Amino acid sequence: MSDRLQAGDTAPAFTLSDADGKPVSLSDYAGRKVIVYFYPAALTPGCTKQACDFTDNLDLLAGAGYDVLGVSPDKTEKLAKFRDKESLRVKLVGDPDKGTLEAYGAFGEKTMYGKTVKGVIRSTFVIDEQGKVERALYNVRATGHVAKLIKDLKLDAA
């Protein structure tokens, strides 16, 4: 398991295929803020809730200058099915070899139903315009996470 990232670290570079098989690189977002979130599997209840929450808040996030990128170990075909079935507007990319997941510390041992297993650690990273990690959030909950993130980034219209 790789070390966890901290605020101030340089975000590990990556190029992964999106749901249409097109390459997407972190460097594509240079000069913009990007929220990169890692989730275990497309088409599962928790991951669907999280992806729908990001989609529902995409206009608010984009208006505040944030792009959103969802990363899972799924292959492009499954990502396309997930996007189409749930009408997702979040850019989804697949990391089947788990290299990017590991580089971000988002893959490793975790406790699930009382057992220690190896898998995706649901995590979210806020990366600034210079490619530095602003926030590194590990073991986030699928439900309510996006609302909390918006509140923490002070984007809520309160």
GROMACS .gro file of C-alpha atoms in nm:
model
  158
    1MET     CA    1   0.000   0.000   0.000
    2SER     CA    2   0.136   0.338  -0.093
    3ASP     CA    3   0.161   0.631   0.143
    4ARG     CA    4  -0.135   0.861   0.171
    5LEU     CA    5  -0.118   1.200   0.009
    6GLN     CA    6  -0.127   1.516   0.219
    7ALA     CA    7  -0.225   1.875   0.145
    8GLY     CA    8   0.066   2.042  -0.033
    9ASP     CA    9   0.183   1.725  -0.213
   10THR     CA   10   0.205   1.728  -0.591
   11ALA     CA   11  -0.084   1.523  -0.727
   12PRO     CA   12   0.048   1.215  -0.909
   13ALA     CA   13   0.017   1.253  -1.287
   14PHE     CA   14  -0.199   1.005  -1.475
   15THR     CA   15  -0.353   0.930  -1.812
   16LEU     CA   16  -0.653   0.696  -1.808
   17SER     CA   17  -0.927   0.609  -2.057
   18ASP     CA   18  -1.271   0.760  -2.014
   19ALA     CA   19  -1.606   0.588  -2.075
   20ASP     CA   20  -1.561   0.645  -2.450
   21GLY     CA   21  -1.206   0.508  -2.454
   22LYS     CA   22  -1.049   0.854  -2.493
   23PRO     CA   23  -0.739   0.938  -2.289
   24VAL     CA   24  -0.784   1.179  -1.999
   25SER     CA   25  -0.480   1.318  -1.818
   26LEU     CA   26  -0.452   1.516  -1.499
   27SER     CA   27  -0.243   1.762  -1.703
   28ASP     CA   28  -0.556   1.831  -1.915
   29TYR     CA   29  -0.680   2.024  -1.609
   30ALA     CA   30  -0.369   2.241  -1.560
   31GLY     CA   31  -0.477   2.592  -1.461
   32ARG     CA   32  -0.810   2.463  -1.325
   33LYS     CA   33  -0.917   2.316  -0.995
   34VAL     CA   34  -1.021   1.953  -1.014
   35ILE     CA   35  -1.189   1.717  -0.771
   36VAL     CA   36  -1.066   1.363  -0.831
   37TYR     CA   37  -1.268   1.101  -0.649
   38PHE     CA   38  -1.195   0.730  -0.630
   39TYR     CA   39  -1.478   0.480  -0.592
   40PRO     CA   40  -1.485   0.099  -0.580
   41ALA     CA   41  -1.719  -0.003  -0.863
   42ALA     CA   42  -1.960   0.137  -1.120
   43LEU     CA   43  -2.323   0.025  -1.104
   44THR     CA   44  -2.320  -0.046  -0.729
   45PRO     CA   45  -2.564   0.134  -0.492
   46GLY     CA   46  -2.315   0.346  -0.294
   47CYS     CA   47  -2.107   0.441  -0.595
   48THR     CA   48  -2.421   0.527  -0.792
   49LYS     CA   49  -2.542   0.755  -0.509
   50GLN     CA   50  -2.202   0.930  -0.496
   51ALA     CA   51  -2.179   0.973  -0.876
   52CYS     CA   52  -2.537   1.106  -0.888
   53ASP     CA   53  -2.458   1.350  -0.604
   54PHE     CA   54  -2.157   1.482  -0.799
   55THR     CA   55  -2.369   1.506  -1.117
   56ASP     CA   56  -2.647   1.690  -0.929
   57ASN     CA   57  -2.393   1.944  -0.798
   58LEU     CA   58  -2.182   1.972  -1.113
   59ASP     CA   59  -2.315   2.315  -1.210
   60LEU     CA   60  -2.242   2.455  -0.863
   61LEU     CA   61  -1.892   2.303  -0.863
   62ALA     CA   62  -1.818   2.415  -1.220
   63GLY     CA   63  -1.944   2.763  -1.138
   64ALA     CA   64  -1.689   2.774  -0.855
   65GLY     CA   65  -1.415   2.665  -1.097
   66TYR     CA   66  -1.400   2.292  -1.018
   67ASP     CA   67  -1.399   2.007  -1.267
   68VAL     CA   68  -1.489   1.660  -1.136
   69LEU     CA   69  -1.328   1.332  -1.234
   70GLY     CA   70  -1.440   0.992  -1.102
   71VAL     CA   71  -1.186   0.707  -1.102
   72SER     CA   72  -1.259   0.337  -1.050
   73PRO     CA   73  -1.088   0.012  -1.149
   74ASP     CA   74  -1.365  -0.051  -1.405
   75LYS     CA   75  -1.312  -0.101  -1.777
   76THR     CA   76  -1.441   0.161  -2.023
   77GLU     CA   77  -1.743  -0.049  -2.132
   78LYS     CA   78  -1.874  -0.067  -1.775
   79LEU     CA   79  -1.812   0.306  -1.724
   80ALA     CA   80  -2.012   0.384  -2.040
   81LYS     CA   81  -2.299   0.163  -1.920
   82PHE     CA   82  -2.287   0.333  -1.576
   83ARG     CA   83  -2.285   0.683  -1.729
   84ASP     CA   84  -2.570   0.607  -1.967
   85LYS     CA   85  -2.788   0.414  -1.719
   86GLU     CA   86  -2.763   0.687  -1.452
   87SER     CA   87  -2.741   0.991  -1.688
   88LEU     CA   88  -2.412   1.092  -1.527
   89ARG     CA   89  -2.241   1.411  -1.639
   90VAL     CA   90  -1.929   1.352  -1.431
   91LYS     CA   91  -1.626   1.246  -1.636
   92LEU     CA   92  -1.553   0.881  -1.545
   93VAL     CA   93  -1.218   0.716  -1.609
   94GLY     CA   94  -1.104   0.359  -1.552
   95ASP     CA   95  -0.788   0.236  -1.383
   96PRO     CA   96  -0.803  -0.144  -1.430
   97ASP     CA   97  -0.434  -0.193  -1.342
   98LYS     CA   98  -0.487   0.018  -1.026
   99GLY     CA   99  -0.164   0.217  -1.075
  100THR     CA  100  -0.333   0.554  -1.025
  101LEU     CA  101  -0.541   0.423  -0.733
  102GLU     CA  102  -0.217   0.310  -0.565
  103ALA     CA  103  -0.033   0.635  -0.645
  104TYR     CA  104  -0.307   0.826  -0.460
  105GLY     CA  105  -0.313   0.582  -0.167
  106ALA     CA  106  -0.669   0.492  -0.264
  107PHE     CA  107  -0.607   0.118  -0.292
  108GLY     CA  108  -0.502  -0.106  -0.008
  109GLU     CA  109  -0.619  -0.277   0.305
  110LYS     CA  110  -0.953  -0.172   0.445
  111THR     CA  111  -1.208  -0.318   0.682
  112MET     CA  112  -1.532  -0.434   0.527
  113TYR     CA  113  -1.800  -0.609   0.733
  114GLY     CA  114  -1.544  -0.676   1.007
  115LYS     CA  115  -1.290  -0.838   0.774
  116THR     CA  116  -0.966  -0.690   0.643
  117VAL     CA  117  -0.971  -0.694   0.265
  118LYS     CA  118  -0.766  -0.533  -0.010
  119GLY     CA  119  -0.961  -0.295  -0.230
  120VAL     CA  120  -1.046   0.059  -0.330
  121ILE     CA  121  -1.051   0.306  -0.041
  122ARG     CA  122  -1.323   0.559  -0.122
  123SER     CA  123  -1.124   0.883  -0.138
  124THR     CA  124  -1.152   1.237  -0.272
  125PHE     CA  125  -0.879   1.483  -0.363
  126VAL     CA  126  -0.914   1.853  -0.432
  127ILE     CA  127  -0.629   1.956  -0.663
  128ASP     CA  128  -0.545   2.321  -0.727
  129GLU     CA  129  -0.454   2.497  -1.053
  130GLN     CA  130  -0.085   2.413  -1.007
  131GLY     CA  131  -0.147   2.041  -0.958
  132LYS     CA  132  -0.100   2.048  -0.581
  133VAL     CA  133  -0.325   1.856  -0.344
  134GLU     CA  134  -0.541   2.103  -0.151
  135ARG     CA  135  -0.737   1.835   0.036
  136ALA     CA  136  -0.686   1.461   0.067
  137LEU     CA  137  -0.990   1.285   0.212
  138TYR     CA  138  -0.976   0.910   0.277
  139ASN     CA  139  -1.249   0.666   0.381
  140VAL     CA  140  -1.525   0.907   0.284
  141ARG     CA  141  -1.889   0.795   0.289
  142ALA     CA  142  -2.075   0.752  -0.037
  143THR     CA  143  -2.385   0.925   0.097
  144GLY     CA  144  -2.359   1.285   0.210
  145HIS     CA  145  -1.997   1.323   0.106
  146VAL     CA  146  -2.060   1.568  -0.178
  147ALA     CA  147  -2.274   1.793   0.043
  148LYS     CA  148  -2.001   1.792   0.309
  149LEU     CA  149  -1.734   1.868   0.048
  150ILE     CA  150  -1.936   2.164  -0.084
  151LYS     CA  151  -1.976   2.291   0.273
  152ASP     CA  152  -1.603   2.244   0.350
  153LEU     CA  153  -1.508   2.428   0.030
  154LYS     CA  154  -1.751   2.703   0.136
  155LEU     CA  155  -1.950   2.673  -0.188
  156ASP     CA  156  -2.291   2.624  -0.029
  157ALA     CA  157  -2.531   2.910  -0.078
  158ALA     CA  158  -2.578   2.957   0.298
   0.00000   0.00000   0.00000
